[in-house]
Short mmCIF file of C-alpha atoms and ligand atoms in Angstrom, two decimals:
data_model
loop_
_atom_site.label_atom_id
_atom_site.label_comp_id
_atom_site.label_asym_id
_atom_site.label_seq_id
_atom_site.Cartn_x
_atom_site.Cartn_y
_atom_site.Cartn_z
CA UNK W 114 -4.33 -21.99 20.34
CA UNK W 115 -6.23 -22.29 23.75
CA UNK W 116 -7.35 -18.82 25.17
CA UNK W 117 -7.52 -19.58 28.76
CA UNK W 118 -7.60 -15.81 29.79
CA UNK W 119 -10.64 -13.55 29.32
CA UNK W 120 -12.71 -11.17 31.38
CA UNK W 121 -14.56 -14.00 32.63
CA UNK W 122 -11.97 -16.20 33.87
CA UNK W 123 -9.43 -15.38 36.81
CA UNK W 124 -5.93 -14.19 35.69
CA UNK W 125 -2.94 -14.10 37.64
CA UNK W 126 -1.86 -11.66 40.51
CA UNK W 127 -0.33 -8.44 39.64
CA UNK W 128 3.47 -8.53 39.32
CA UNK W 129 6.40 -5.96 39.30
CA UNK W 130 7.69 -5.56 35.65
CA UNK W 131 11.30 -4.49 35.46
CA UNK W 132 10.52 -1.77 32.90
CA UNK W 133 8.45 -0.05 35.48
CA UNK W 134 5.51 0.16 32.62
CA UNK W 135 2.21 0.65 34.13
CA UNK W 136 -1.25 0.21 32.63
CA UNK W 137 -2.69 3.50 31.55
CA UNK W 138 0.66 5.42 31.10
CA UNK W 139 0.76 5.49 27.34
CA UNK W 140 4.06 7.73 27.16
CA UNK W 141 5.89 4.42 28.55
CA UNK W 142 7.28 1.69 26.55
CA UNK W 143 6.95 -2.10 27.64
CA UNK W 144 9.83 -3.39 25.53
CA UNK W 145 12.53 -1.06 26.96
CA UNK W 146 15.43 -3.22 26.24
CA UNK W 147 14.83 -3.32 22.48
CA UNK W 148 14.85 -0.13 20.40
CA UNK W 149 13.80 -1.24 16.99
CA UNK W 150 13.40 -1.51 14.08
CA UNK W 151 15.04 -4.87 14.34
CA UNK W 152 17.91 -4.66 11.46
CA UNK W 153 18.76 -7.05 9.10
CA UNK W 154 22.55 -7.92 9.79
CA UNK W 155 23.03 -11.22 7.66
CA UNK W 156 23.91 -14.71 8.40
CA UNK W 157 27.35 -13.95 9.72
CA UNK W 158 26.72 -11.43 12.32
CA UNK W 159 25.95 -13.16 15.63
CA UNK W 160 23.54 -10.45 16.99
CA UNK W 161 20.59 -11.87 18.61
CA UNK W 162 18.39 -8.82 18.02
CA UNK W 163 18.72 -8.84 14.35
CA UNK W 164 17.38 -10.67 11.32
CA UNK W 165 19.93 -13.02 9.57
CA UNK W 166 17.99 -14.15 6.71
CA UNK W 167 14.62 -11.93 6.79
CA UNK W 168 15.54 -9.01 4.52
CA UNK W 169 12.41 -7.39 3.70
CA UNK W 170 13.31 -5.53 0.53
CA UNK W 171 15.38 -8.44 -1.03
CA UNK W 172 13.95 -9.44 -4.28
CA UNK W 173 13.42 -13.17 -4.67
CA UNK W 174 11.85 -14.10 -8.13
CA UNK W 175 9.14 -11.46 -8.98
CA UNK W 176 8.62 -10.24 -5.59
CA UNK W 177 10.19 -9.03 -2.60
CA UNK W 178 10.49 -11.28 0.52
CA UNK W 179 8.11 -9.05 2.54
CA UNK W 180 5.60 -9.35 -0.53
CA UNK W 181 6.20 -13.22 -0.70
CA UNK W 182 5.65 -14.01 3.04
CA UNK W 183 3.43 -11.37 4.17
CA UNK W 184 4.12 -12.02 7.82
CA UNK W 185 1.71 -11.21 10.53
CA UNK W 186 2.02 -11.29 14.42
CA UNK W 187 -1.03 -12.82 16.05
CA UNK W 188 -2.65 -10.71 18.96
CA UNK W 189 -4.02 -13.46 21.26
CA UNK W 190 -0.88 -15.66 21.95
CA UNK W 191 1.41 -12.73 21.92
CA UNK W 192 -0.67 -10.28 24.25
CA UNK W 193 -3.47 -11.91 25.69
CA UNK W 194 -2.09 -15.06 27.06
CA UNK W 195 -0.33 -14.98 30.51
CA UNK W 196 1.75 -18.07 30.43
CA UNK W 197 -1.21 -20.26 32.02
CA UNK W 198 -1.57 -23.75 31.18
CA UNK W 199 -4.06 -26.60 32.43
CA UNK W 200 -1.67 -27.24 35.45
CA UNK W 201 -0.77 -23.63 36.60
CA UNK W 202 -1.34 -20.05 36.46
CA UNK W 203 0.26 -17.52 34.48
CA UNK W 204 3.89 -16.87 34.39
CA UNK W 205 4.45 -13.70 32.30
CA UNK W 206 4.30 -10.37 33.97
CA UNK W 207 1.83 -8.41 31.75
CA UNK W 208 0.39 -5.37 33.77
CA UNK W 209 -2.49 -5.26 31.02
CA UNK W 210 -3.60 -8.62 32.20
CA UNK W 211 -4.06 -7.57 35.62
CA UNK W 212 -7.76 -8.54 36.56
CA UNK W 213 -8.10 -5.57 39.12
CA UNK W 214 -7.70 -3.07 36.23
CA UNK W 215 -10.56 -1.39 34.51
CA UNK W 216 -10.87 -3.77 31.62
CA UNK W 217 -11.08 -1.01 28.66
CA UNK W 218 -8.17 0.88 30.48
CA UNK W 219 -6.21 -2.43 30.17
CA UNK W 220 -7.24 -3.15 26.83
CA UNK W 221 -5.88 0.34 25.32
CA UNK W 222 -2.74 -0.29 27.15
CA UNK W 223 -2.45 -3.64 25.75
CA UNK W 224 -3.15 -2.50 22.10
CA UNK W 225 -0.43 0.30 22.52
CA UNK W 226 2.10 -2.20 23.73
CA UNK W 227 1.22 -4.71 20.83
CA UNK W 228 1.89 -1.88 18.30
CA UNK W 229 4.95 -0.93 20.00
CA UNK W 230 6.21 -4.58 19.57
CA UNK W 231 5.04 -5.02 15.82
CA UNK W 232 6.60 -1.52 15.03
CA UNK W 233 9.94 -2.53 16.69
CA UNK W 234 9.78 -5.93 15.09
CA UNK W 235 9.06 -4.67 11.75
CA UNK W 236 6.07 -6.95 11.01
CA UNK W 237 4.06 -5.84 8.04
CA UNK W 238 0.77 -7.44 9.24
CA UNK W 239 -1.25 -8.42 12.23
CA UNK W 240 -4.20 -10.58 13.21
CA UNK W 241 -6.99 -10.48 15.85
CA UNK W 242 -10.16 -12.00 17.43
CA UNK W 243 -12.54 -9.48 18.40
CA UNK W 244 -12.35 -10.36 22.01
CA UNK W 245 -8.62 -10.05 21.86
CA UNK W 246 -8.72 -6.53 21.32
CA UNK W 247 -12.14 -5.56 23.13
CA UNK W 248 -13.16 -7.43 26.09
CA UNK W 249 -16.87 -8.76 26.24
CA UNK W 250 -19.15 -6.46 28.14
CA UNK W 251 -22.41 -7.57 29.79
CA UNK W 252 -24.52 -6.79 26.98
CA UNK W 253 -23.84 -7.40 23.35
CA UNK W 254 -24.65 -3.86 22.62
CA UNK W 255 -22.01 -2.57 24.78
CA UNK W 256 -19.55 -5.15 23.53
CA UNK W 257 -19.82 -3.62 20.12
CA UNK W 258 -19.39 -0.41 21.53
CA UNK W 259 -16.13 -1.58 22.94
CA UNK W 260 -15.07 -3.10 19.74
CA UNK W 261 -15.70 -0.20 17.69
CA UNK W 262 -13.58 2.08 20.08
CA UNK W 263 -10.81 -0.43 20.01
CA UNK W 264 -11.09 -0.89 16.12
CA UNK W 265 -10.64 3.02 15.97
CA UNK W 266 -7.58 2.83 18.07
CA UNK W 267 -6.14 0.09 16.00
CA UNK W 268 -6.72 2.12 12.80
CA UNK W 269 -5.00 5.11 14.37
CA UNK W 270 -2.10 2.67 15.04
CA UNK W 271 -2.05 1.21 11.58
CA UNK W 272 -1.99 4.42 9.79
CA UNK W 273 0.86 5.67 12.02
CA UNK W 274 3.12 2.67 11.39
CA UNK W 275 1.76 1.12 7.86
CA UNK W 276 1.03 -2.14 9.59
CA UNK W 277 -1.86 -3.85 7.88
CA UNK W 278 -4.41 -6.28 8.83
CA UNK W 279 -3.79 -9.69 7.47
CA UNK W 280 -7.25 -11.19 8.96
CA UNK W 281 -9.98 -10.58 11.68
CA UNK W 282 -11.77 -13.43 13.23
CA UNK W 283 -14.33 -13.67 16.04
CA UNK W 284 -13.79 -15.66 19.22
CA UNK W 285 -16.81 -18.12 19.13
CA UNK W 286 -15.29 -20.45 21.72
CA UNK W 287 -14.06 -18.97 24.84
CA UNK W 288 -17.42 -17.72 26.44
CA UNK W 289 -19.44 -20.44 28.20
CA UNK W 290 -22.51 -19.71 25.99
CA UNK W 291 -20.38 -21.51 23.26
CA UNK W 292 -19.30 -24.64 25.09
CA UNK W 293 -21.72 -26.63 22.82
CA UNK W 294 -20.52 -24.80 19.74
CA UNK W 295 -21.54 -21.80 17.98
CA UNK W 296 -23.29 -22.40 14.38
CA UNK W 297 -23.33 -26.12 15.22
CA UNK W 298 -25.17 -25.56 18.86
CA UNK W 299 -28.18 -27.53 19.75
CA UNK W 300 -29.85 -23.94 20.64
CA UNK W 301 -30.60 -21.77 17.72
CA UNK W 302 -30.31 -18.81 20.13
CA UNK W 303 -26.60 -19.54 20.37
CA UNK W 304 -26.42 -19.76 16.59
CA UNK W 305 -28.03 -16.24 16.45
CA UNK W 306 -25.49 -15.04 18.93
CA UNK W 307 -22.52 -16.33 16.80
CA UNK W 308 -24.13 -14.59 13.75
CA UNK W 309 -24.45 -11.43 15.55
CA UNK W 310 -20.98 -11.47 16.60
CA UNK W 311 -19.40 -12.73 13.26
CA UNK W 312 -21.48 -10.03 11.34
CA UNK W 313 -19.96 -7.22 13.49
CA UNK W 314 -16.41 -8.72 13.44
CA UNK W 315 -16.71 -8.70 9.64
CA UNK W 316 -17.52 -5.30 9.40
CA UNK W 317 -14.74 -4.14 11.66
CA UNK W 318 -12.31 -6.32 9.57
CA UNK W 319 -13.56 -4.66 6.50
CA UNK W 320 -13.21 -1.30 8.04
CA UNK W 321 -9.57 -1.89 9.02
CA UNK W 322 -8.93 -2.96 5.29
CA UNK W 323 -8.32 -6.67 6.31
CA UNK W 324 -7.16 -8.92 3.53
CA UNK W 325 -9.08 -12.04 5.12
CA UNK W 326 -11.75 -12.96 7.19
CA UNK W 327 -11.08 -16.46 9.12
CA UNK W 328 -13.41 -18.91 10.97
CA UNK W 329 -11.88 -21.55 12.91
CA UNK W 330 -14.59 -23.79 14.16
CA UNK W 331 -12.80 -24.10 17.71
CA UNK W 332 -15.86 -25.79 19.03
CA UNK W 333 -17.71 -26.67 15.94
CA UNK W 334 -17.45 -30.30 16.61
CA UNK W 335 -18.54 -32.57 19.57
CA UNK W 336 -17.30 -34.04 22.85
CA UNK W 337 -19.23 -37.15 22.57
CA UNK W 338 -21.62 -38.53 19.88
CA UNK W 339 -23.82 -39.72 22.76
CA UNK W 340 -25.55 -36.36 22.78
CA UNK W 341 -24.80 -35.28 19.21
CA UNK W 342 -27.01 -34.94 16.10
CA UNK W 343 -24.12 -34.97 13.63
CA UNK W 344 -26.22 -34.73 10.45
CA UNK W 345 -28.12 -31.67 11.76
CA UNK W 346 -25.03 -29.93 12.96
CA UNK W 347 -23.50 -30.29 9.44
CA UNK W 348 -26.53 -28.36 7.94
CA UNK W 349 -26.40 -25.89 10.73
CA UNK W 350 -22.83 -25.04 9.92
CA UNK W 351 -23.56 -25.29 6.13
CA UNK W 352 -26.26 -22.49 6.53
CA UNK W 353 -24.01 -20.36 8.89
CA UNK W 354 -21.30 -20.35 6.27
CA UNK W 355 -23.79 -19.40 3.62
CA UNK W 356 -25.03 -16.55 5.77
CA UNK W 357 -21.48 -15.39 6.24
CA UNK W 358 -20.82 -15.31 2.57
CA UNK W 359 -23.96 -13.26 1.88
CA UNK W 360 -23.00 -10.93 4.63
CA UNK W 361 -19.62 -10.52 2.97
CA UNK W 362 -21.38 -9.43 -0.17
CA UNK W 363 -23.90 -7.23 1.34
CA UNK W 364 -21.23 -5.30 3.32
CA UNK W 365 -18.87 -4.76 0.43
CA UNK W 366 -15.99 -6.92 2.13
CA UNK W 367 -13.57 -7.55 -0.64
CA UNK W 368 -11.24 -9.87 1.47
CA UNK W 369 -11.33 -13.68 1.19
CA UNK W 370 -13.04 -15.78 3.74
CA UNK W 371 -10.99 -18.56 5.01
CA UNK W 372 -11.74 -21.76 7.10
CA UNK W 373 -9.29 -23.05 9.27
CA UNK W 374 -9.27 -26.94 9.35
CA UNK W 375 -8.24 -28.82 12.66
CA UNK W 376 -9.03 -32.26 13.67
CA UNK W 377 -9.72 -31.99 17.25
CA UNK W 378 -8.80 -29.92 20.60
CA UNK W 379 -10.78 -28.61 22.10
CA UNK W 380 -13.36 -30.79 20.79
CA UNK W 381 -12.91 -34.50 20.52
CA UNK W 382 -13.84 -34.27 16.69
CA UNK W 383 -13.75 -30.94 15.01
CA UNK W 384 -16.03 -31.00 11.60
CA UNK W 385 -13.35 -29.02 9.56
CA UNK W 386 -11.22 -31.91 10.18
CA UNK W 387 -8.56 -31.24 7.43
CA UNK W 388 -8.39 -29.68 3.98
CA UNK W 389 -9.98 -32.54 2.21
CA UNK W 390 -12.79 -32.64 4.56
CA UNK W 391 -13.39 -28.84 4.26
CA UNK W 392 -13.47 -29.28 0.58
CA UNK W 393 -16.23 -31.92 0.42
CA UNK W 394 -18.01 -29.81 3.15
CA UNK W 395 -17.78 -26.90 0.74
CA UNK W 396 -18.94 -28.77 -2.30
CA UNK W 397 -21.94 -30.11 -0.42
CA UNK W 398 -23.14 -26.79 0.88
CA UNK W 399 -22.50 -24.82 -2.44
CA UNK W 400 -19.69 -22.59 -1.01
CA UNK W 401 -16.91 -23.47 -3.53
CA UNK W 402 -15.57 -20.44 -5.05
CA UNK W 403 -16.39 -18.50 -1.99
CA UNK W 404 -14.33 -19.73 0.81
CA UNK W 405 -10.96 -20.89 0.83
CA UNK W 406 -8.66 -22.50 3.77
CA UNK W 407 -6.28 -20.96 6.32
CA UNK W 408 -4.11 -24.04 7.01
CA UNK W 409 -2.00 -24.23 10.27
CA UNK W 410 1.21 -26.23 10.27
CA UNK W 411 0.18 -27.89 13.83
CA UNK W 412 -3.32 -28.71 12.63
CA UNK W 413 -1.93 -30.79 9.76
CA UNK W 414 0.16 -32.79 12.00
CA UNK W 415 -2.50 -33.09 14.54
CA UNK W 416 -4.46 -34.65 11.58
CA UNK W 417 -1.69 -36.90 10.74
CA UNK W 418 -0.40 -35.09 7.81
CA UNK W 419 2.56 -33.16 6.88
CA UNK W 420 2.05 -29.52 6.51
CA UNK W 421 3.35 -29.69 2.70
CA UNK W 422 0.49 -32.31 2.11
CA UNK W 423 -2.25 -29.96 3.47
CA UNK W 424 -0.65 -27.15 1.08
CA UNK W 425 -0.55 -29.64 -1.85
CA UNK W 426 -4.14 -30.65 -1.21
CA UNK W 427 -5.39 -27.21 -0.97
CA UNK W 428 -3.38 -26.10 -4.27
CA UNK W 429 -4.78 -29.24 -6.14
CA UNK W 430 -8.34 -28.11 -5.54
CA UNK W 431 -7.99 -24.42 -5.64
CA UNK W 432 -8.48 -23.61 -2.05
CA UNK W 433 -5.13 -22.20 -0.69
CA UNK W 434 -5.69 -19.38 1.04
CA UNK W 435 -3.37 -18.41 3.95
CA UNK W 436 -1.17 -20.11 6.44
CA UNK W 437 -0.76 -20.25 10.39
CA UNK W 438 3.05 -21.03 10.76
CA UNK W 439 2.91 -22.47 14.39
CA UNK W 440 4.42 -25.92 14.66
CA UNK W 441 3.95 -28.75 17.30
CA UNK W 442 6.17 -30.92 19.13
CA UNK W 443 7.22 -34.46 17.91
CA UNK W 444 6.49 -35.82 21.35
CA UNK W 445 3.29 -33.70 22.33
CA UNK W 446 -0.06 -34.72 20.86
CA UNK W 447 -1.69 -31.22 21.20
CA UNK W 448 -1.69 -27.67 19.47
CA UNK W 449 1.84 -26.51 21.28
CA UNK W 450 1.76 -23.41 18.86
CA UNK W 451 5.52 -23.09 18.73
CA UNK W 452 7.47 -20.60 16.47
CA UNK W 453 8.65 -22.50 13.29
CA UNK W 454 12.45 -23.21 13.36
CA UNK W 455 12.92 -26.22 10.90
CA UNK W 456 13.97 -24.87 7.55
CA UNK W 457 13.93 -28.18 6.05
CA UNK W 458 10.22 -28.89 6.68
CA UNK W 459 9.04 -25.33 5.86
CA UNK W 460 11.36 -25.30 2.64
CA UNK W 461 9.00 -28.10 1.28
CA UNK W 462 5.87 -26.37 2.34
CA UNK W 463 6.93 -23.25 0.69
CA UNK W 464 7.87 -24.99 -2.37
CA UNK W 465 4.34 -26.29 -2.76
CA UNK W 466 3.40 -22.60 -2.32
CA UNK W 467 5.55 -21.44 -5.02
CA UNK W 468 4.29 -24.04 -7.43
CA UNK W 469 0.76 -22.99 -6.41
CA UNK W 470 1.60 -19.51 -7.50
CA UNK W 471 1.80 -17.93 -4.05
CA UNK W 472 -0.53 -17.22 -1.20
CA UNK W 473 -2.19 -14.13 -3.12
CA UNK W 474 -3.96 -12.11 -0.30
CA UNK W 475 -3.04 -14.69 2.25
CA UNK W 476 0.20 -14.65 4.14
CA UNK W 477 2.11 -16.29 7.03
CA UNK W 478 0.49 -15.61 10.43
CA UNK W 479 2.38 -16.75 13.58
CA UNK W 480 -0.58 -18.28 15.44
CA UNK W 481 2.44 -18.91 17.85
CA UNK W 482 3.15 -18.60 21.78
CA UNK W 483 6.17 -18.49 23.76
CA UNK W 484 6.96 -21.34 26.00
CA UNK W 485 5.70 -20.23 29.58
CA UNK W 486 9.21 -20.26 31.06
CA UNK W 487 10.11 -17.62 28.42
CA UNK W 488 9.01 -14.98 30.70
CA UNK W 489 11.26 -11.74 29.62
CA UNK W 490 9.54 -9.35 27.64
CA UNK W 491 12.63 -9.68 25.04
CA UNK W 492 11.83 -13.38 24.45
CA UNK W 493 8.70 -12.22 22.39
CA UNK W 494 11.30 -10.78 19.98
CA UNK W 495 13.78 -13.74 19.91
CA UNK W 496 10.73 -15.98 19.02
CA UNK W 497 9.33 -13.89 16.23
CA UNK W 498 12.82 -13.13 14.79
CA UNK W 499 13.62 -16.97 14.90
CA UNK W 500 10.34 -17.73 13.17
CA UNK W 501 10.69 -14.99 10.51
CA UNK W 502 14.24 -15.99 9.74
CA UNK W 503 13.05 -19.47 9.27
CA UNK W 504 10.51 -18.36 6.73
CA UNK W 505 12.82 -16.16 4.98
CA UNK W 506 15.35 -18.96 4.47
CA UNK W 507 12.79 -21.31 3.77
CA UNK W 508 11.65 -19.04 0.89
CA UNK W 509 15.07 -18.93 -0.52
CA UNK W 510 15.71 -22.56 -0.63
CA UNK W 511 12.12 -23.22 -2.04
CA UNK W 512 12.69 -20.65 -4.59
CA UNK W 513 16.21 -22.07 -5.68
CA UNK W 514 14.75 -25.65 -5.78
CA UNK W 515 11.78 -24.24 -7.96
CA UNK W 516 13.50 -22.10 -10.51
CA UNK W 517 16.05 -25.01 -10.98
CA UNK W 518 13.17 -27.37 -11.43
CA UNK W 519 15.13 -29.65 -8.98
CA UNK W 520 11.99 -31.53 -7.90
CA UNK W 521 9.31 -30.24 -10.43
CA UNK W 522 11.11 -31.47 -13.65
CA UNK W 523 11.71 -35.01 -11.86
CA UNK W 524 8.15 -35.00 -11.20
CA UNK W 525 7.30 -34.12 -14.66
CA UNK W 526 9.46 -36.62 -16.22
CA UNK W 527 8.01 -39.33 -13.90
CA UNK W 528 4.69 -38.74 -15.49
CA UNK W 529 5.59 -37.96 -19.00
CA UNK W 530 4.01 -41.12 -20.12
CA UNK W 531 0.63 -39.49 -19.56
CA UNK W 532 1.36 -37.04 -22.33
CA UNK W 533 1.85 -39.80 -24.76
CA UNK W 534 -0.88 -41.57 -26.70
CA UNK W 535 -1.73 -44.07 -24.16
CA UNK W 536 -1.95 -41.93 -21.41
CA UNK W 537 -4.10 -39.28 -23.35
CA UNK W 538 -6.71 -41.66 -24.76
CA UNK W 539 -7.12 -42.97 -21.21
CA UNK W 540 -7.60 -39.56 -19.80
CA UNK W 541 -10.03 -38.29 -22.47
CA UNK W 542 -12.31 -41.29 -22.02
CA UNK W 543 -11.50 -43.08 -25.25
CA UNK W 544 -10.49 -46.40 -23.40
CA UNK W 545 -12.56 -48.78 -21.59
CA UNK W 546 -11.38 -51.45 -19.05
CA UNK W 547 -12.08 -54.21 -21.59
CA UNK W 548 -10.24 -52.21 -24.22
CA UNK W 549 -7.11 -51.82 -22.10
CA UNK W 550 -7.67 -55.34 -21.20
CA UNK W 551 -7.12 -56.52 -24.73
CA UNK W 552 -3.99 -54.32 -25.26
CA UNK W 553 -2.33 -55.96 -22.18
CA UNK W 554 -3.56 -59.37 -23.39
CA UNK W 555 -2.15 -58.69 -26.73
CA UNK W 556 1.28 -58.30 -25.44
CA UNK W 557 1.28 -54.61 -26.58
CA UNK W 558 1.67 -53.11 -22.88
CA UNK W 559 4.44 -54.20 -20.81
CA UNK W 560 5.70 -51.67 -18.28
CA UNK W 561 9.19 -51.16 -17.33
CA UNK W 562 9.74 -50.58 -13.61
CA UNK W 563 11.26 -47.04 -12.95
CA UNK W 564 13.00 -46.01 -9.81
CA UNK W 565 11.17 -43.57 -7.41
CA UNK W 566 14.65 -42.08 -6.26
CA UNK W 567 13.28 -40.87 -2.83
CA UNK W 568 16.89 -40.87 -1.43
CA UNK W 569 18.53 -39.18 -4.25
CA UNK W 570 15.73 -36.41 -3.93
CA UNK W 571 16.29 -36.23 -0.23
CA UNK W 572 19.78 -35.55 -0.91
CA UNK W 573 18.86 -32.81 -3.55
CA UNK W 574 16.74 -31.35 -0.82
CA UNK W 575 19.37 -31.48 1.72
CA UNK W 576 21.79 -29.85 -0.79
CA UNK W 577 19.67 -26.82 -1.14
CA UNK W 578 19.13 -26.44 2.55
CA UNK W 579 22.78 -26.44 3.34
CA UNK W 580 24.02 -24.25 0.56
CA UNK W 581 21.39 -21.56 -0.71
CA UNK W 582 22.17 -18.09 0.81
C1 XLS Z 39 -6.70 -22.82 17.55
C2 XLS Z 39 -6.51 -21.92 16.26
C3 XLS Z 39 -6.94 -20.46 16.42
C4 XLS Z 39 -7.12 -19.81 15.18
C5 XLS Z 39 -7.92 -18.56 15.17
O1 XLS Z 39 -6.07 -23.72 17.55
O2 XLS Z 39 -5.20 -22.18 15.68
O3 XLS Z 39 -5.81 -19.79 16.90
O4 XLS Z 39 -6.03 -19.65 14.28
O5 XLS Z 39 -9.03 -18.68 16.04
NI1 NI Z 40 -4.05 -23.87 16.41
NI1 NI Z 41 -4.62 -20.85 14.02
#
C-alpha cells in the first residue's frame, strides 16, 4: 500500500455525493444503494451484490468457510485513500476526507461508514493502522488521546456488529519524521518516537481483542547505500523487535507478532525482503518462536516469488502467520494492491496453507484498493465480493485436492526413496561422502530416471479448478 493522504498532506476538493451523506450526520448511511447483509445465492444466480461461493457457514473439512478464511477488510485503502496516485489527485468522493472538516469529526464519520460497510458486507474481521482511525495531532499525548477515543468508538461498533480485529499496526512511514526509517533511523530520537507509537498501538490492539499485531517495515531499508550504515541498522531493528516482544509480554497481549516482508517500495531496498530473509533475521536476533510472518501476495511477486512459494517457505520453518491477499498486475512492477481474482493461483497457495494445518489465529486480510476509476460507493462492495468469492472457491478447490491427496500423494511417492535404507542412513549421518563414493564405485547404486510429470500435474490442478463446486 501507499498512503498518500493524511492530516499533513493536502487532499482533494469537496465533492457532492449522490447519497446526500454529510460528515457528522451519523444517522445517515453512505452506502445507500446496498441494503446488506450481502446474501449467499450460489454460483448460478447472476446477482452482482451476492456471494457466489462464500457461504460463511458451509463446512469444509473440520471448519466452516468463515473459520478457515478469517477474512478482514483493511481500513486504510478502503476508507483513507482518496483515489490519488503520483500523477493525479483523488477521484473518490469521500466526504470524510474533506480537508476543511474538523479532523476528529471526520474520523468519527469515517469509522461509522467503515462499520456500515463491513456489517453490510458480512466481513468477520477488520485491520487498521493507528493513524487510519485517529489522525495525528500536534503532540504525541494528544495523538494518544485521539487514538483512545477512536478505539472506544471502534469497540462500540465491534460489540454492536460482532466484527473482530484481525490485526492492528502502527503507521511508521507516512509522517516526515520517518522519512529515513523508524527503528532503522540514523537518529535514536526517531527510534524512540517509533517505540512510543508502537507501544501505544499494541495496547490498543490488545484492548480491542486483536488476534495479531503486524509490523510492516515500510521505510526500514534504504534509498541509497551512499548514506547508509547497513550493519548498524540491522542491529537497531533487531533491538526494536526485541523491545516489541518484551512489551507484548509486559502488557499481556496474547496475539501473535507478525513481520510483513516486502522487497522494496517505498524504499529501494527493504530489509524484510522476503520470508527467507526474515527467517534468517529472526534467528540472528534471537526472535524465533516469538515472531511469525504476514505474507502479502503482491510482495511475494515483487520479490520474484510465487505467493505459494512464500507460504511454503514460511510453513517449512514454522513461521506461517497471516496473509494479505492483494495481488499485483503482471505488467506493473509495483504494489498495485488489487483484489484477488485468480482461483487457479490462489488455490495453489491455499493448498500450501491447508497442508501446513491452516492459518491458526491469522487470516486473509484484503490489503486491497479499488482502481481509481471505480468511483461509485458500490464498487467497494463489488471488489470485496469478488475477492471473498475467489478465496472461498480457492478453498473448495484446495480442500478437494488436499483431501484426495491429488498432489501430496504424488509428492510423497516421489520422495519415497528417502524412507528406504539408503535414504535414512544418509539423513541420520551414518554415511560419508567417501562411503557413498564406494557404494557408487562398486556399482551398487544406479539411479533410474523418473518423470517429474509437471504437465500431468498441471492438468490435475485444472481439473479441480474447473469441476469443484
Ligand atoms: C504495504 C503494506 C502495508 C501493510 C500494513 O505495502 O502492504 O499495507 O500491510 O502496514
Ligand atoms: Ni503491500
Ligand atoms: Ni500489506
